[in-house]
Tab-separated table of C-alpha atoms in Angstrom:
chain	number	residue	atom	x	y	z
G	1483	MET	CA	-19.726	12.517	-5.388
G	1484	LEU	CA	-17.402	10.864	-7.944
G	1485	GLN	CA	-19.937	11.329	-10.708
G	1486	GLY	CA	-20.077	15.058	-10.023
G	1487	LEU	CA	-16.284	15.175	-9.844
G	1488	ALA	CA	-16.002	13.369	-13.195
G	1489	GLU	CA	-18.266	15.949	-14.814
G	1490	GLU	CA	-16.198	18.789	-13.330
G	1491	LEU	CA	-12.895	17.269	-14.500
G	1492	ARG	CA	-14.186	16.749	-18.036
G	1493	ARG	CA	-14.455	20.519	-18.236
G	1494	VAL	CA	-10.791	20.843	-17.190
G	1495	LEU	CA	-9.237	17.925	-19.124
G	1496	ARG	CA	-9.868	16.439	-22.540
G	1497	PRO	CA	-13.045	14.329	-22.388
G	1498	ASP	CA	-11.102	11.139	-23.163
G	1499	SER	CA	-8.753	11.901	-20.236
G	1500	VAL	CA	-11.435	11.056	-17.676
G	1501	ILE	CA	-12.350	7.369	-17.327
G	1502	ASP	CA	-15.323	6.138	-15.316
G	1503	ASP	CA	-16.354	3.113	-17.384
G	1504	PRO	CA	-16.209	0.091	-14.999
G	1505	VAL	CA	-14.587	-2.176	-17.606
G	1506	ARG	CA	-11.830	0.306	-18.474
G	1507	LEU	CA	-11.228	1.052	-14.786
G	1508	ARG	CA	-10.153	-2.560	-14.226
G	1509	THR	CA	-7.014	-1.840	-16.276
G	1510	TYR	CA	-5.734	0.215	-13.341
G	1511	GLU	CA	-6.748	-1.977	-10.394
G	1512	CYS	CA	-3.200	-3.010	-9.405
G	1513	ASP	CA	0.463	-2.334	-10.026
G	1514	GLY	CA	3.132	-4.978	-10.690
G	1515	LEU	CA	2.272	-6.711	-7.405
G	1516	THR	CA	-0.993	-8.259	-8.494
G	1517	VAL	CA	-1.961	-9.835	-5.155
G	1518	HIS	CA	-3.348	-6.429	-4.100
G	1519	ARG	CA	-6.244	-5.161	-6.261
G	1520	ALA	CA	-8.822	-2.380	-6.022
G	1521	ARG	CA	-10.821	-0.888	-8.865
G	1522	PRO	CA	-10.387	2.909	-8.820
G	1523	GLY	CA	-13.461	5.061	-8.486
G	1524	LEU	CA	-12.225	7.370	-11.256
G	1525	VAL	CA	-9.126	7.586	-13.488
G	1526	VAL	CA	-7.732	10.781	-15.005
G	1527	LEU	CA	-4.844	11.175	-17.465
G	1528	PRO	CA	-3.578	14.768	-17.283
G	1529	GLU	CA	-1.085	16.093	-19.837
G	1530	ALA	CA	0.393	19.080	-17.956
G	1531	ALA	CA	1.251	20.213	-14.446
G	1532	GLU	CA	-1.623	22.702	-14.457
G	1533	GLU	CA	-4.069	19.869	-15.167
G	1534	VAL	CA	-2.627	17.780	-12.320
G	1535	ALA	CA	-3.015	20.768	-10.002
G	1536	ALA	CA	-6.612	21.295	-11.102
G	1537	VAL	CA	-7.415	17.633	-10.412
G	1538	VAL	CA	-5.872	17.800	-6.943
G	1539	ARG	CA	-7.702	21.015	-6.050
G	1540	ALA	CA	-10.995	19.507	-7.177
G	1541	CYS	CA	-10.365	16.411	-5.052
G	1542	VAL	CA	-9.429	18.483	-1.986
G	1543	ALA	CA	-12.530	20.650	-2.366
G	1544	ARG	CA	-14.733	17.534	-2.258
G	1545	GLY	CA	-12.651	15.573	0.282
G	1546	VAL	CA	-11.888	12.834	-2.260
G	1547	PRO	CA	-8.647	10.815	-1.848
G	1548	TYR	CA	-6.295	10.575	-4.833
G	1549	VAL	CA	-3.336	8.399	-5.839
G	1550	ALA	CA	-0.629	9.026	-8.453
G	1551	ARG	CA	0.407	6.270	-10.865
G	1552	GLY	CA	3.060	6.097	-13.591
G	1553	SER	CA	3.601	2.959	-15.670
G	1554	GLY	CA	2.214	0.689	-12.945
G	1555	THR	CA	5.387	-1.404	-12.593
G	1556	GLY	CA	5.724	-0.931	-8.815
G	1557	LEU	CA	6.097	-4.020	-6.645
G	1558	SER	CA	4.717	-2.942	-3.269
G	1559	GLY	CA	1.167	-1.808	-4.053
G	1560	GLY	CA	2.312	1.797	-3.753
G	1561	ALA	CA	0.004	2.885	-6.583
G	1562	LEU	CA	-2.933	0.757	-5.445
G	1563	PRO	CA	-5.986	2.936	-6.145
G	1564	ARG	CA	-8.863	3.820	-3.871
G	1565	THR	CA	-12.310	2.553	-4.759
G	1566	ASP	CA	-13.694	5.840	-3.452
G	1567	GLY	CA	-11.013	8.029	-5.014
G	1568	VAL	CA	-9.227	9.282	-8.119
G	1569	LEU	CA	-6.212	7.660	-9.766
G	1570	VAL	CA	-4.002	10.309	-11.405
G	1571	VAL	CA	-2.112	8.551	-14.208
G	1572	THR	CA	0.883	10.529	-15.548
G	1573	SER	CA	1.668	8.272	-18.526
G	1574	ARG	CA	0.702	10.982	-21.056
G	1575	MET	CA	3.265	13.402	-19.577
G	1576	ARG	CA	6.199	11.822	-21.418
G	1577	ARG	CA	8.230	14.643	-22.987
G	1578	ILE	CA	11.956	15.118	-22.550
G	1579	LEU	CA	11.864	18.895	-22.139
G	1580	GLU	CA	15.553	19.772	-22.086
G	1581	ILE	CA	18.980	18.161	-22.415
G	1582	ASP	CA	21.930	20.188	-21.093
G	1583	LEU	CA	25.160	18.279	-21.714
G	1584	ASP	CA	27.342	21.128	-20.455
G	1585	ASP	CA	25.766	20.816	-17.016
G	1586	GLN	CA	25.162	17.046	-17.420
G	1587	ARG	CA	21.445	17.179	-16.732
G	1588	ALA	CA	18.099	16.658	-18.410
G	1589	VAL	CA	14.593	17.879	-17.575
G	1590	VAL	CA	11.840	15.332	-18.135
G	1591	GLU	CA	8.167	14.833	-17.423
G	1592	PRO	CA	7.179	12.050	-14.996
G	1593	GLY	CA	5.805	9.711	-17.661
G	1594	VAL	CA	9.122	9.486	-19.534
G	1595	ILE	CA	10.338	5.893	-19.645
G	1596	ASN	CA	13.586	5.352	-17.733
G	1597	LEU	CA	15.526	3.820	-20.626
G	1598	ASP	CA	14.407	6.553	-23.036
G	1599	VAL	CA	16.545	9.087	-21.156
G	1600	SER	CA	19.676	7.032	-21.838
G	1601	LYS	CA	18.648	6.469	-25.457
G	1602	ALA	CA	18.291	10.223	-25.976
G	1603	VAL	CA	21.830	11.028	-24.783
G	1604	ARG	CA	23.688	7.855	-25.775
G	1605	PRO	CA	24.989	9.331	-29.075
G	1606	ASP	CA	26.656	12.079	-27.033
G	1607	GLY	CA	28.388	9.628	-24.686
G	1608	TYR	CA	26.071	9.881	-21.666
G	1609	HIS	CA	23.437	7.799	-19.896
G	1610	TYR	CA	21.027	7.915	-16.945
G	1611	ALA	CA	22.544	5.657	-14.288
G	1612	PRO	CA	19.594	4.225	-12.250
G	1613	ASP	CA	18.530	1.095	-14.138
G	1614	PRO	CA	15.692	-0.938	-12.565
G	1615	SER	CA	15.051	-4.301	-14.198
G	1616	SER	CA	11.847	-2.780	-15.564
G	1617	GLN	CA	13.721	0.178	-17.105
G	1618	GLN	CA	12.240	-0.513	-20.556
G	1619	ILE	CA	8.754	0.263	-19.221
G	1620	CYS	CA	8.997	2.000	-15.811
G	1621	SER	CA	8.646	5.790	-15.644
G	1622	ILE	CA	10.830	8.444	-14.040
G	1623	GLY	CA	7.964	9.678	-11.851
G	1624	GLY	CA	7.516	6.212	-10.369
G	1625	ASN	CA	11.291	5.908	-9.888
G	1626	VAL	CA	11.228	9.158	-7.903
G	1627	ALA	CA	8.324	7.950	-5.762
G	1628	GLU	CA	10.047	4.692	-4.825
G	1629	ASN	CA	13.685	5.886	-4.947
G	1630	SER	CA	14.334	3.055	-7.392
G	1631	GLY	CA	17.748	1.489	-7.773
G	1632	GLY	CA	18.775	-1.209	-10.209
G	1633	ALA	CA	21.696	-3.432	-11.040
G	1634	HIS	CA	24.218	-0.581	-11.201
G	1635	CYS	CA	23.128	1.215	-8.017
G	1636	LEU	CA	26.012	-0.471	-6.158
G	1637	LYS	CA	28.484	1.950	-7.740
G	1638	TYR	CA	26.282	4.787	-8.960
G	1639	GLY	CA	23.626	5.059	-6.262
G	1640	PHE	CA	19.832	5.179	-6.281
G	1641	THR	CA	17.420	7.625	-7.891
G	1642	ALA	CA	17.947	10.086	-5.019
G	1643	ASN	CA	21.590	10.440	-6.077
G	1644	HIS	CA	20.561	11.466	-9.589
G	1645	VAL	CA	17.617	13.836	-9.012
G	1646	LEU	CA	18.601	17.507	-8.844
G	1647	ALA	CA	15.121	19.055	-8.673
G	1648	CYS	CA	11.437	18.160	-8.820
G	1649	GLU	CA	8.463	20.247	-9.800
G	1650	ILE	CA	5.537	18.879	-7.814
G	1651	VAL	CA	1.882	19.480	-7.149
G	1652	THR	CA	1.503	19.686	-3.386
G	1653	PRO	CA	-1.281	17.834	-1.528
G	1654	GLU	CA	-3.299	21.055	-1.619
G	1655	GLY	CA	-2.898	21.636	-5.369
G	1656	GLU	CA	-0.066	24.185	-5.531
G	1657	ILE	CA	2.736	23.857	-8.098
G	1658	VAL	CA	6.157	24.256	-6.448
G	1659	THR	CA	9.767	23.306	-7.208
G	1660	LEU	CA	11.961	21.408	-4.760
G	1661	ASP	CA	15.735	21.468	-5.221
G	1662	ASP	CA	18.931	20.862	-3.284
G	1663	GLY	CA	19.352	24.495	-2.242
G	1664	PRO	CA	19.816	25.753	1.328
G	1665	GLY	CA	17.217	25.150	4.001
G	1666	TYR	CA	15.181	22.056	4.798
G	1667	ASP	CA	15.933	19.101	2.524
G	1668	LEU	CA	12.407	18.842	1.151
G	1669	LEU	CA	13.685	17.227	-2.050
G	1670	GLY	CA	15.298	14.489	0.027
G	1671	ALA	CA	12.050	13.959	1.921
G	1672	PHE	CA	10.022	13.828	-1.296
G	1673	VAL	CA	12.149	11.308	-3.235
G	1674	GLY	CA	11.161	7.896	-1.914
G	1675	ALA	CA	8.038	9.143	-0.101
G	1676	GLU	CA	5.960	6.807	-2.303
G	1677	GLY	CA	3.690	9.547	-3.601
G	1678	THR	CA	2.388	10.485	-0.151
G	1679	LEU	CA	3.732	14.068	-0.194
G	1680	GLY	CA	2.572	15.214	-3.627
G	1681	ILE	CA	2.634	14.364	-7.330
G	1682	THR	CA	5.728	14.785	-9.509
G	1683	THR	CA	5.169	16.826	-12.677
G	1684	LYS	CA	8.753	17.547	-13.798
G	1685	VAL	CA	12.151	16.095	-12.853
G	1686	THR	CA	15.686	17.392	-13.401
G	1687	VAL	CA	17.980	14.348	-13.546
G	1688	ARG	CA	21.746	13.998	-13.520
G	1689	LEU	CA	23.399	12.557	-16.636
G	1690	THR	CA	26.481	10.335	-16.290
G	1691	ARG	CA	29.297	10.092	-18.811
G	1692	ASN	CA	29.717	6.629	-20.341
G	1693	PRO	CA	32.740	4.707	-18.977
G	1694	GLU	CA	35.846	4.159	-21.066
G	1695	VAL	CA	35.688	0.390	-20.711
G	1696	VAL	CA	33.192	-2.236	-19.466
G	1697	GLN	CA	34.027	-5.839	-18.531
G	1698	THR	CA	31.380	-8.417	-17.602
G	1699	LEU	CA	31.914	-11.818	-15.961
G	1700	LEU	CA	29.392	-14.637	-15.588
G	1701	ALA	CA	30.488	-17.075	-12.858
G	1702	ALA	CA	28.595	-20.310	-12.172
G	1703	PHE	CA	28.722	-21.935	-8.721
G	1704	SER	CA	27.522	-25.260	-7.394
G	1705	SER	CA	25.663	-23.595	-4.519
G	1706	ILE	CA	24.160	-20.222	-3.675
G	1707	GLU	CA	26.234	-20.133	-0.465
G	1708	GLN	CA	29.455	-20.298	-2.511
G	1709	ALA	CA	28.242	-17.426	-4.661
G	1710	GLY	CA	27.393	-15.394	-1.553
G	1711	GLU	CA	30.872	-15.949	-0.140
G	1712	ALA	CA	32.384	-14.752	-3.442
G	1713	VAL	CA	30.371	-11.516	-3.196
G	1714	SER	CA	31.690	-10.866	0.326
G	1715	ALA	CA	35.248	-11.598	-0.844
G	1716	ILE	CA	35.003	-9.147	-3.773
G	1717	ILE	CA	33.682	-6.282	-1.659
G	1718	GLY	CA	36.084	-7.166	1.170
G	1719	ALA	CA	38.974	-6.763	-1.262
G	1720	GLY	CA	38.031	-3.105	-1.693
G	1721	ILE	CA	36.597	-3.577	-5.188
G	1722	VAL	CA	33.381	-1.704	-5.995
G	1723	PRO	CA	32.008	-3.169	-9.234
G	1724	ALA	CA	29.366	-1.352	-11.231
G	1725	ALA	CA	27.107	-4.336	-10.500
G	1726	ILE	CA	27.059	-7.734	-8.786
G	1727	GLU	CA	23.885	-9.709	-9.444
G	1728	MET	CA	22.968	-13.204	-8.309
G	1729	MET	CA	20.409	-15.782	-9.457
G	1730	ASP	CA	19.753	-19.200	-7.949
G	1731	ALA	CA	18.856	-22.438	-9.748
G	1732	LEU	CA	15.103	-21.817	-9.764
G	1733	ALA	CA	15.491	-18.292	-11.160
G	1734	ILE	CA	17.930	-19.602	-13.798
G	1735	GLU	CA	15.404	-22.255	-14.810
G	1736	ALA	CA	12.744	-19.600	-15.308
G	1737	ALA	CA	15.055	-17.300	-17.285
G	1738	GLU	CA	16.154	-20.126	-19.573
G	1739	ALA	CA	12.531	-21.039	-20.280
G	1740	ALA	CA	11.673	-17.428	-21.084
G	1741	VAL	CA	14.647	-15.999	-22.998
G	1742	ALA	CA	17.139	-18.888	-23.542
G	1743	CYS	CA	20.020	-16.938	-21.992
G	1744	GLY	CA	22.408	-19.915	-22.150
G	1745	TYR	CA	23.659	-19.892	-18.558
G	1746	PRO	CA	25.845	-22.883	-17.496
G	1747	GLU	CA	23.885	-26.075	-16.874
G	1748	ASN	CA	23.419	-27.479	-13.364
G	1749	ALA	CA	24.454	-24.234	-11.681
G	1750	GLY	CA	23.217	-23.775	-8.121
G	1751	ALA	CA	23.743	-20.039	-8.623
G	1752	VAL	CA	25.321	-17.601	-11.042
G	1753	LEU	CA	26.966	-14.255	-10.401
G	1754	ILE	CA	27.071	-11.445	-12.932
G	1755	VAL	CA	29.924	-9.109	-12.057
G	1756	GLU	CA	30.428	-5.969	-14.134
G	1757	LEU	CA	33.220	-3.431	-13.786
G	1758	ASP	CA	33.564	-0.157	-15.642
G	1759	GLY	CA	35.876	2.836	-15.700
G	1760	PRO	CA	39.398	3.617	-16.962
G	1761	GLU	CA	40.948	0.696	-18.850
G	1762	PRO	CA	43.994	0.074	-16.564
G	1763	GLU	CA	41.863	0.105	-13.405
G	1764	VAL	CA	39.226	-2.211	-14.856
G	1765	ALA	CA	41.841	-4.667	-16.166
G	1766	HIS	CA	43.555	-4.861	-12.756
G	1767	GLN	CA	40.344	-5.284	-10.758
G	1768	PHE	CA	38.793	-7.711	-13.234
G	1769	ALA	CA	41.747	-10.063	-12.765
G	1770	GLN	CA	41.194	-9.853	-9.004
G	1771	VAL	CA	37.487	-10.626	-9.374
G	1772	LYS	CA	38.172	-13.714	-11.476
G	1773	ALA	CA	40.619	-14.966	-8.841
G	1774	LEU	CA	38.099	-14.352	-6.033
G	1775	CYS	CA	35.509	-16.416	-7.942
G	1776	LEU	CA	37.853	-19.418	-7.970
G	1777	ASP	CA	35.161	-21.711	-6.507
G	1778	ALA	CA	33.085	-21.186	-9.659
G	1779	PHE	CA	33.025	-24.283	-11.854
G	1780	GLU	CA	32.709	-22.098	-14.962
G	1781	GLN	CA	33.578	-18.482	-15.786
G	1782	ARG	CA	32.564	-16.632	-18.944
G	1783	VAL	CA	33.800	-13.208	-19.972
G	1784	ALA	CA	31.601	-11.169	-22.340
G	1785	ARG	CA	33.463	-10.861	-25.652
G	1786	ASP	CA	31.516	-7.873	-26.932
G	1787	ASP	CA	28.387	-5.784	-26.364
G	1788	ALA	CA	26.121	-8.447	-27.875
G	1789	ASP	CA	27.544	-11.123	-25.572
G	1790	ARG	CA	27.156	-8.757	-22.600
G	1791	ALA	CA	23.535	-8.059	-23.524
G	1792	LEU	CA	22.790	-11.808	-23.605
G	1793	ILE	CA	24.283	-12.283	-20.129
G	1794	TRP	CA	22.159	-9.426	-18.791
G	1795	LYS	CA	19.043	-10.577	-20.658
G	1796	GLY	CA	18.539	-13.482	-18.265
G	1797	ARG	CA	18.855	-11.279	-15.188
G	1798	LYS	CA	16.713	-8.425	-16.522
G	1799	SER	CA	13.900	-10.807	-17.482
G	1800	ALA	CA	13.970	-12.837	-14.263
G	1801	PHE	CA	10.902	-11.398	-12.508
G	1802	ALA	CA	8.618	-11.787	-15.498
G	1803	ALA	CA	10.195	-15.143	-16.392
G	1804	VAL	CA	9.135	-16.706	-13.085
G	1805	GLY	CA	5.607	-16.710	-14.510
G	1806	ARG	CA	6.821	-19.594	-16.690
G	1807	ILE	CA	7.223	-21.865	-13.668
G	1808	SER	CA	4.605	-20.577	-11.213
G	1809	PRO	CA	1.003	-19.313	-11.626
G	1810	ALA	CA	1.580	-16.622	-8.972
G	1811	TYR	CA	4.321	-15.290	-6.736
G	1812	ILE	CA	5.122	-12.664	-4.118
G	1813	VAL	CA	8.295	-10.667	-4.638
G	1814	GLN	CA	10.032	-9.356	-1.539
G	1815	ASP	CA	12.680	-6.673	-1.194
G	1816	GLY	CA	14.571	-7.091	2.059
G	1817	VAL	CA	18.143	-5.956	2.596
G	1818	VAL	CA	20.940	-7.510	4.685
G	1819	PRO	CA	24.604	-6.651	5.266
G	1820	ARG	CA	26.721	-8.317	2.584
G	1821	THR	CA	28.595	-10.363	5.178
G	1822	SER	CA	25.293	-11.968	6.207
G	1823	LEU	CA	24.372	-13.110	2.699
G	1824	PRO	CA	25.517	-16.765	3.016
G	1825	ARG	CA	23.712	-17.259	6.365
G	1826	VAL	CA	20.517	-15.539	5.256
G	1827	LEU	CA	20.386	-17.418	1.955
G	1828	ALA	CA	20.872	-20.721	3.809
G	1829	SER	CA	18.021	-19.769	6.159
G	1830	ILE	CA	15.730	-18.910	3.237
G	1831	ASP	CA	16.514	-22.324	1.729
G	1832	ARG	CA	15.632	-23.989	5.032
G	1833	LEU	CA	12.374	-22.017	5.259
G	1834	SER	CA	11.468	-23.141	1.764
G	1835	ARG	CA	12.148	-26.821	2.483
G	1836	GLU	CA	10.329	-26.843	5.820
G	1837	SER	CA	7.244	-25.043	4.483
G	1838	GLY	CA	7.114	-26.750	1.093
G	1839	VAL	CA	6.900	-23.298	-0.531
G	1840	LYS	CA	9.373	-22.753	-3.367
G	1841	VAL	CA	11.502	-19.592	-3.306
G	1842	ALA	CA	13.464	-18.299	-6.300
G	1843	ASN	CA	16.281	-15.899	-5.425
G	1844	VAL	CA	17.386	-13.157	-7.812
G	1845	PHE	CA	18.885	-10.005	-6.379
G	1846	HIS	CA	21.403	-7.188	-6.163
G	1847	ALA	CA	24.062	-9.140	-4.299
G	1848	GLY	CA	26.546	-6.279	-4.181
G	1849	ASP	CA	24.473	-4.249	-1.711
G	1850	GLY	CA	22.646	-7.162	-0.080
G	1851	ASN	CA	19.278	-6.232	-1.618
G	1852	LEU	CA	17.394	-9.540	-1.750
G	1853	HIS	CA	14.501	-10.156	-4.132
G	1854	PRO	CA	13.151	-13.571	-3.081
G	1855	LEU	CA	10.248	-14.666	-5.254
G	1856	VAL	CA	7.880	-16.761	-3.136
G	1857	LEU	CA	5.988	-19.045	-5.525
G	1858	PHE	CA	2.471	-20.387	-5.081
G	1859	ASP	CA	-0.601	-21.565	-6.993
G	1860	ASP	CA	-3.407	-19.092	-6.385
G	1861	ALA	CA	-5.953	-21.737	-7.386
G	1862	GLU	CA	-4.927	-23.909	-4.430
G	1863	GLU	CA	-6.757	-23.255	-1.171
G	1864	GLY	CA	-4.441	-21.868	1.517
G	1865	ALA	CA	-1.455	-21.538	-0.832
G	1866	GLU	CA	-1.393	-17.752	-0.766
G	1867	GLU	CA	-1.520	-17.680	3.040
G	1868	ARG	CA	1.426	-20.111	3.260
G	1869	ALA	CA	3.376	-17.980	0.788
G	1870	GLU	CA	2.597	-14.852	2.835
G	1871	GLY	CA	3.914	-16.636	5.924
G	1872	VAL	CA	7.218	-17.477	4.237
G	1873	SER	CA	7.442	-13.959	2.825
G	1874	GLY	CA	7.037	-12.423	6.284
G	1875	ALA	CA	9.558	-14.837	7.785
G	1876	ILE	CA	12.118	-13.718	5.176
G	1877	LEU	CA	11.628	-10.087	6.198
G	1878	ASP	CA	12.075	-11.098	9.838
G	1879	LEU	CA	15.370	-12.720	8.844
G	1880	CYS	CA	16.502	-9.482	7.229
G	1881	ILE	CA	15.676	-7.444	10.345
G	1882	THR	CA	17.334	-9.995	12.650
G	1883	HIS	CA	20.558	-9.737	10.641
G	1884	GLY	CA	20.637	-5.943	10.867
G	1885	GLY	CA	18.909	-5.211	7.574
G	1886	SER	CA	15.717	-3.580	6.315
G	1887	ILE	CA	12.306	-4.643	4.989
G	1888	THR	CA	12.816	-2.772	1.715
G	1889	GLY	CA	15.687	-1.595	-0.431
G	1890	GLU	CA	14.017	-0.088	-3.485
G	1891	HIS	CA	10.483	-1.409	-4.003
G	1892	GLY	CA	9.043	0.636	-1.160
G	1893	VAL	CA	6.595	-0.235	1.609
G	1894	GLY	CA	3.282	0.581	-0.087
G	1895	VAL	CA	0.429	-1.535	1.224
G	1896	ASP	CA	2.329	-4.811	0.990
G	1897	LYS	CA	4.867	-4.245	3.763
G	1898	ALA	CA	3.063	-1.668	5.918
G	1899	ARG	CA	2.189	-4.294	8.505
G	1900	TYR	CA	5.881	-5.105	8.940
G	1901	MET	CA	6.896	-1.526	9.791
G	1902	PRO	CA	6.431	-2.012	13.580
G	1903	ARG	CA	8.895	-4.907	13.448
G	1904	MET	CA	11.588	-2.489	12.318
G	1905	PHE	CA	10.567	0.834	13.890
G	1906	THR	CA	9.349	1.830	17.346
G	1907	ASP	CA	6.048	3.604	17.963
G	1908	ALA	CA	7.992	6.838	18.498
G	1909	ASP	CA	9.752	6.390	15.145
G	1910	LEU	CA	6.458	5.857	13.326
G	1911	ASP	CA	4.806	8.823	15.054
G	1912	THR	CA	7.683	11.107	14.083
G	1913	MET	CA	7.517	10.017	10.430
G	1914	GLN	CA	3.784	10.632	10.343
G	1915	LEU	CA	4.144	14.088	11.876
G	1916	LEU	CA	6.070	15.073	8.726
G	1917	ARG	CA	3.402	13.549	6.526
G	1918	CYS	CA	0.638	15.378	8.402
G	1919	ALA	CA	2.516	18.669	8.154
G	1920	LEU	CA	2.576	18.426	4.348
G	1921	ASP	CA	-0.771	16.645	3.816
G	1922	PRO	CA	-3.057	17.813	6.644
G	1923	ALA	CA	-6.200	16.572	4.891
G	1924	GLY	CA	-4.737	13.062	4.527
G	1925	LEU	CA	-5.982	12.707	0.935
G	1926	CYS	CA	-2.670	12.152	-0.906
G	1927	ASN	CA	-2.143	8.392	-1.406
G	1928	PRO	CA	-3.693	7.505	1.962
G	1929	GLY	CA	-3.311	4.071	3.525
G	1930	LYS	CA	0.244	3.510	2.296
G	1931	VAL	CA	3.512	2.953	4.197
G	1932	PHE	CA	2.130	3.166	7.757
G	1933	PRO	CA	0.185	0.289	9.376
G	1934	THR	CA	-2.121	2.578	11.362
G	1935	PRO	CA	-2.085	6.107	9.944
G	1936	ARG	CA	-2.277	8.777	12.643
G	1937	LEU	CA	-4.875	11.493	12.306
G	1938	CYS	CA	-3.407	14.932	11.722
G	1939	GLY	CA	-3.665	16.931	14.919
G	1940	GLU	CA	-3.837	13.763	17.033
G	1941	ILE	CA	-1.536	13.809	20.067
G	1942	PRO	CA	0.818	10.797	20.069
G	1943	ARG	CA	-0.321	8.191	22.571
G	1944	VAL	CA	1.268	8.154	26.006
G	1945	ARG	CA	3.831	5.411	26.582
G	1946	ARG	CA	5.387	4.107	29.750
G	1947	GLY	CA	8.461	6.064	30.757
G	1948	GLU	CA	7.670	9.028	28.496
G	1949	PRO	CA	6.196	12.429	29.395
G	1950	GLU	CA	2.621	13.075	28.420
G	1951	GLY	CA	1.671	15.360	25.550
G	1952	GLU	CA	3.357	16.262	22.302
G	1953	LEU	CA	6.544	14.605	21.091
G	1954	TYR	CA	9.557	16.852	21.415
């Protein structure tokens, strides 16, 4: 079936846009979370919305599942391909189509790199606010799928706060535009749906004016608990920094080995606190922040943009840098209330010591979005299973403390099995009713998000204390 589909798609796309060579297919077998791998049955690289629509219609006609992929930097297996399906890679759709400074918006294709939007408007005094750590390589389409955040999402919000409209190809192959107009909030449902409700082909994003002043503080603490208490104190004082990021000793060690960022020696944790806005406001709040970080044994203030870039270099490179100290790792993405940070971090440390599995912590401390990196040697028998156990226990901690299993990386295939720990059966059924309404054939990125996908048209199972029949 795939061979016949490949021949059909070569008549629709450029011949070099259809890949079925087994060796070349291995390039696309995983996203940034490499513990999940599957060689796609077929890869296509469309260059326009009409080509994406043609691919989807061809897949639907043959009953072939399909998955969208951008730059492949996701960390939940959300773009994991199907061995019996088509991987639709949007990396060739990378044009910035329009920049409208009067209305503070830009229209881009899904393959446009996140940072390239800011580069295009920086001379005019604007930028694109969502800034994932992978912003030099991640694409806008992938950001839309996962509702990506970044260091500055504390003040400026996630991707959903900066997307004004999306042109998409629906699961049946129709090109439509979703916006924030009256009626059902289909745009809100689509952003963060992890590619299960269609494929993005064009995005209208909000541009943000550059702040008048930026001040950045690096504070080094003897322990990660002290740093967590400082975060709670800053937010409790009514200060909303542009960013508050934290790294523990193991993450600092990795960053130093990779990029020589020059963080203070012997630090149990460092905080990066950045404030921006009008000069008088920033000056007043920055003095408050420094006072609230009084337990820090060293404080450094960025002298200029170059100094600021060096401080951020260690944090931005942290995920990749961990490869310097561990052959493999699992990155998690749980969220807890800020007030719970010290207790949760202490519990993660205890889990690590009791299990003998090292955990490096680097995360968006300002909104409690943890990114524990669970380290293991994949050549050691049983090591991956032990790491998975610690990883799951960390997510249980997040739920127990009133948090969530994901903040910005998404559920994908990696965390699907944890969904029942956070949601009831009724919750999961209701979510899947929406998915079935928009993708009745179940071909659009199947097998993601939900642990046991319901069949469209299936009546939700009867539960004790509930009436029989359809949910209402």
